[in-house]
Amino acid sequence: MNDARRLYHDLSWIWPIVSPPEDYVEETKSISHVVKKKAAIEARTLLHMGCGGGRNDFTFKEYFDVTGVDISDEMLRLARDLNPELTYIRGDMRFIGLGKTFDSVVALDSVNYMKTEEELNQLFRIAYDHLNPGGVFLTVVEEIRERFKQNRTISSTHSQQGKQITFVENSFDPDPTDNHFEMTFIYLVREKGNLEIFTDSHIWGLFKKETWHRLLRKAGFNVQELEFAHSTFLEDEFLPMFVCLKPQ
Ligand SMILES: C[S@@+](CC[C@H](N)C(=O)[O-])C[C@H]1O[C@@H](n2cnc3c(N)ncnc32)[C@H](O)[C@@H]1O
């Protein structure tokens, strides 16, 4: 299966409908409080890696001076529409060099796209290099090897301006010996009595929790694991949240 990610390209018009900013408010507030509390310095600036359509930034900007980086022009366009006052930069979070440092760095639902240990290493190195000493890198992991469920399928329905979209997500791992699996998305778009069906494929990384700890420590961080209550689609489940301090 290829890593098409149509949701971030030709189907990016779907994102604002299935991901309204209000769905992100509570989780983003709680992440902001953790960052402020755990940083050993006053956290005023925040670098958001894989910022997507800027839904989290809509709330982050109440707490921080935010800079967002994403690899998709279409997603950055949505982010700029929602948060015109913020700085958005096109870049790959495994390789960027912004030439400045921040009090905090976050990578949220974009870390799913790191498919090998080497890619995680690259991301962690970039996060470390873009942090001020005493600053915090925070990341949340949506899938880990220990609790992966083959063929887990969830769906949600969203309506906006006469369009109704049912979003189906299916996880499937064809080879449990490697570090990634297939996320297949199906979008059922209903409008004025018509139904259109779009399909999309994404490849997500799948690592043991121990791997996250090991690679974050190797990058130089002091690592603390907390539980994160995901407010949008994984009800009643806690996700591992890694709060990583850059020593002073
Ligand atoms: C689920 S979306 C993020 C949505 C975001 N939370 C929001 O508020 O809209 C994941 C994002 O990660 C981005 N991404 C994936 N791999 C990336 C990489 N290597 N560098 C930068 N961005 C990346 C995708 O382009 C996509 O916009």
Short mmCIF file of C-alpha atoms in Angstrom, two decimals, residues 38-181:
data_model
loop_
_atom_site.label_atom_id
_atom_site.label_comp_id
_atom_site.label_asym_id
_atom_site.label_seq_id
_atom_site.Cartn_x
_atom_site.Cartn_y
_atom_site.Cartn_z
CA LYS A 38 7.16 21.07 33.11
CA ALA A 39 9.49 23.55 31.42
CA ALA A 40 12.33 24.71 33.64
CA ILE A 41 12.15 28.12 31.96
CA GLU A 42 9.17 30.35 31.27
CA ALA A 43 7.70 28.88 28.08
CA ARG A 44 6.61 31.75 25.84
CA THR A 45 7.47 30.46 22.39
CA LEU A 46 6.31 27.18 20.83
CA LEU A 47 7.35 25.36 17.67
CA HIS A 48 4.59 23.03 16.41
CA MET A 49 6.01 20.36 14.10
CA GLY A 50 3.44 18.85 11.74
CA CYS A 51 0.94 21.59 12.58
CA GLY A 52 -1.49 20.49 9.84
CA GLY A 53 -4.54 22.71 9.48
CA GLY A 54 -3.74 24.70 12.62
CA ARG A 55 -6.57 23.31 14.76
CA ASN A 56 -4.33 22.95 17.83
CA ASP A 57 -2.68 26.31 17.10
CA PHE A 58 -6.10 27.98 17.37
CA THR A 59 -5.82 27.27 21.13
CA PHE A 60 -2.01 27.20 21.50
CA LYS A 61 -1.91 30.87 20.46
CA GLU A 62 -3.73 31.81 23.68
CA TYR A 63 -0.70 30.52 25.60
CA PHE A 64 2.31 30.89 23.29
CA ASP A 65 3.89 32.76 20.42
CA VAL A 66 3.42 29.90 17.90
CA THR A 67 5.44 28.89 14.82
CA GLY A 68 4.04 25.99 12.79
CA VAL A 69 5.88 23.72 10.36
CA ASP A 70 4.24 21.26 7.97
CA ILE A 71 5.26 19.42 4.84
CA SER A 72 1.90 19.96 3.08
CA ASP A 73 1.13 23.25 1.31
CA GLU A 74 -2.59 22.48 1.37
CA MET A 75 -2.61 21.97 5.16
CA LEU A 76 -0.55 25.12 5.67
CA ARG A 77 -3.13 27.05 3.63
CA LEU A 78 -5.86 25.86 6.03
CA ALA A 79 -3.68 26.77 9.02
CA ARG A 80 -3.04 30.29 7.67
CA ASP A 81 -6.77 30.78 7.02
CA LEU A 82 -7.56 29.86 10.62
CA ASN A 83 -4.62 31.65 12.27
CA PRO A 84 -3.49 34.45 9.92
CA GLU A 85 -1.41 36.10 12.64
CA LEU A 86 0.88 33.09 13.20
CA THR A 87 4.11 32.15 11.44
CA TYR A 88 3.82 29.08 9.22
CA ILE A 89 6.74 27.51 7.39
CA ARG A 90 6.79 24.68 4.87
CA GLY A 91 9.29 22.02 5.88
CA ASP A 92 9.96 18.42 6.76
CA MET A 93 10.18 18.02 10.52
CA ARG A 94 12.88 15.37 10.14
CA PHE A 95 15.25 17.83 8.45
CA ILE A 96 14.31 21.48 9.14
CA GLY A 97 16.81 24.00 10.41
CA LEU A 98 15.00 27.21 11.29
CA GLY A 99 18.09 28.97 12.64
CA LYS A 100 16.38 29.84 15.91
CA THR A 101 15.36 28.13 19.14
CA PHE A 102 12.11 27.97 21.09
CA ASP A 103 11.03 27.49 24.72
CA SER A 104 8.89 24.51 23.74
CA VAL A 105 8.42 22.14 20.81
CA VAL A 106 5.44 19.85 20.20
CA ALA A 107 4.75 17.09 17.67
CA LEU A 108 1.25 15.69 18.09
CA ASP A 109 -0.71 13.67 15.50
CA SER A 110 2.14 14.14 12.99
CA VAL A 111 4.50 11.71 14.81
CA ASN A 112 2.33 8.90 13.44
CA TYR A 113 4.13 9.43 10.15
CA MET A 114 7.58 8.47 11.50
CA LYS A 115 7.94 4.95 10.13
CA THR A 116 11.41 3.83 11.23
CA GLU A 117 13.66 4.30 14.26
CA GLU A 118 15.89 6.44 12.09
CA GLU A 119 12.98 8.80 11.33
CA LEU A 120 12.14 9.06 15.03
CA ASN A 121 15.83 9.80 15.74
CA GLN A 122 15.80 12.54 13.10
CA LEU A 123 12.66 14.13 14.55
CA PHE A 124 13.98 14.01 18.12
CA ARG A 125 17.32 15.52 17.06
CA ILE A 126 15.50 18.38 15.30
CA ALA A 127 13.31 18.95 18.36
CA TYR A 128 16.37 19.00 20.63
CA ASP A 129 18.30 21.37 18.38
CA HIS A 130 15.36 23.81 18.21
CA LEU A 131 14.86 23.96 21.99
CA ASN A 132 16.32 26.37 24.49
CA PRO A 133 18.01 24.68 27.49
CA GLY A 134 15.33 24.09 30.14
CA GLY A 135 12.67 23.90 27.42
CA VAL A 136 10.28 21.03 26.85
CA PHE A 137 9.55 18.80 23.87
CA LEU A 138 6.12 17.17 24.19
CA THR A 139 4.79 14.40 21.99
CA VAL A 140 1.72 12.15 22.13
CA VAL A 141 1.67 8.65 20.62
CA GLU A 142 -1.59 7.41 19.11
CA GLU A 143 -0.56 3.79 18.45
CA ILE A 144 1.98 1.59 20.20
CA ARG A 145 2.85 -2.01 19.41
CA GLU A 146 1.66 -3.33 22.80
CA ARG A 147 -1.97 -2.47 22.29
CA PHE A 148 -2.33 -2.42 18.51
CA LYS A 149 -5.60 -4.04 17.39
CA GLN A 150 -5.67 -5.67 13.97
CA ASN A 151 -8.58 -4.36 11.87
CA ARG A 152 -9.69 -1.87 14.46
CA THR A 153 -12.30 0.22 12.65
CA ILE A 154 -13.87 3.43 13.92
CA SER A 155 -16.12 5.98 12.30
CA SER A 156 -17.45 9.46 12.93
CA THR A 157 -19.94 11.66 11.07
CA HIS A 158 -19.62 15.42 10.59
CA SER A 159 -21.84 17.98 8.86
CA GLN A 160 -21.08 21.42 7.52
CA GLN A 161 -22.89 23.67 5.04
CA GLY A 162 -25.13 20.97 3.59
CA LYS A 163 -22.30 18.39 3.33
CA GLN A 164 -22.29 15.32 5.54
CA ILE A 165 -19.08 13.30 5.79
CA THR A 166 -18.75 9.91 7.44
CA PHE A 167 -15.10 9.23 8.13
CA VAL A 168 -14.11 5.55 8.50
CA GLU A 169 -10.63 4.64 9.79
CA ASN A 170 -9.22 1.10 9.63
CA SER A 171 -5.86 -0.07 11.07
CA PHE A 172 -4.19 -3.10 9.53
CA ASP A 173 -0.68 -4.45 9.98
CA PRO A 174 0.35 -6.81 7.16
CA ASP A 175 3.77 -7.52 8.72
CA PRO A 176 4.13 -7.47 12.53
CA THR A 177 7.92 -7.78 12.26
CA ASP A 178 8.41 -4.25 10.90
CA ASN A 179 7.71 -0.84 12.47
CA HIS A 180 4.73 0.40 10.50
CA PHE A 181 1.13 -0.41 9.57
#
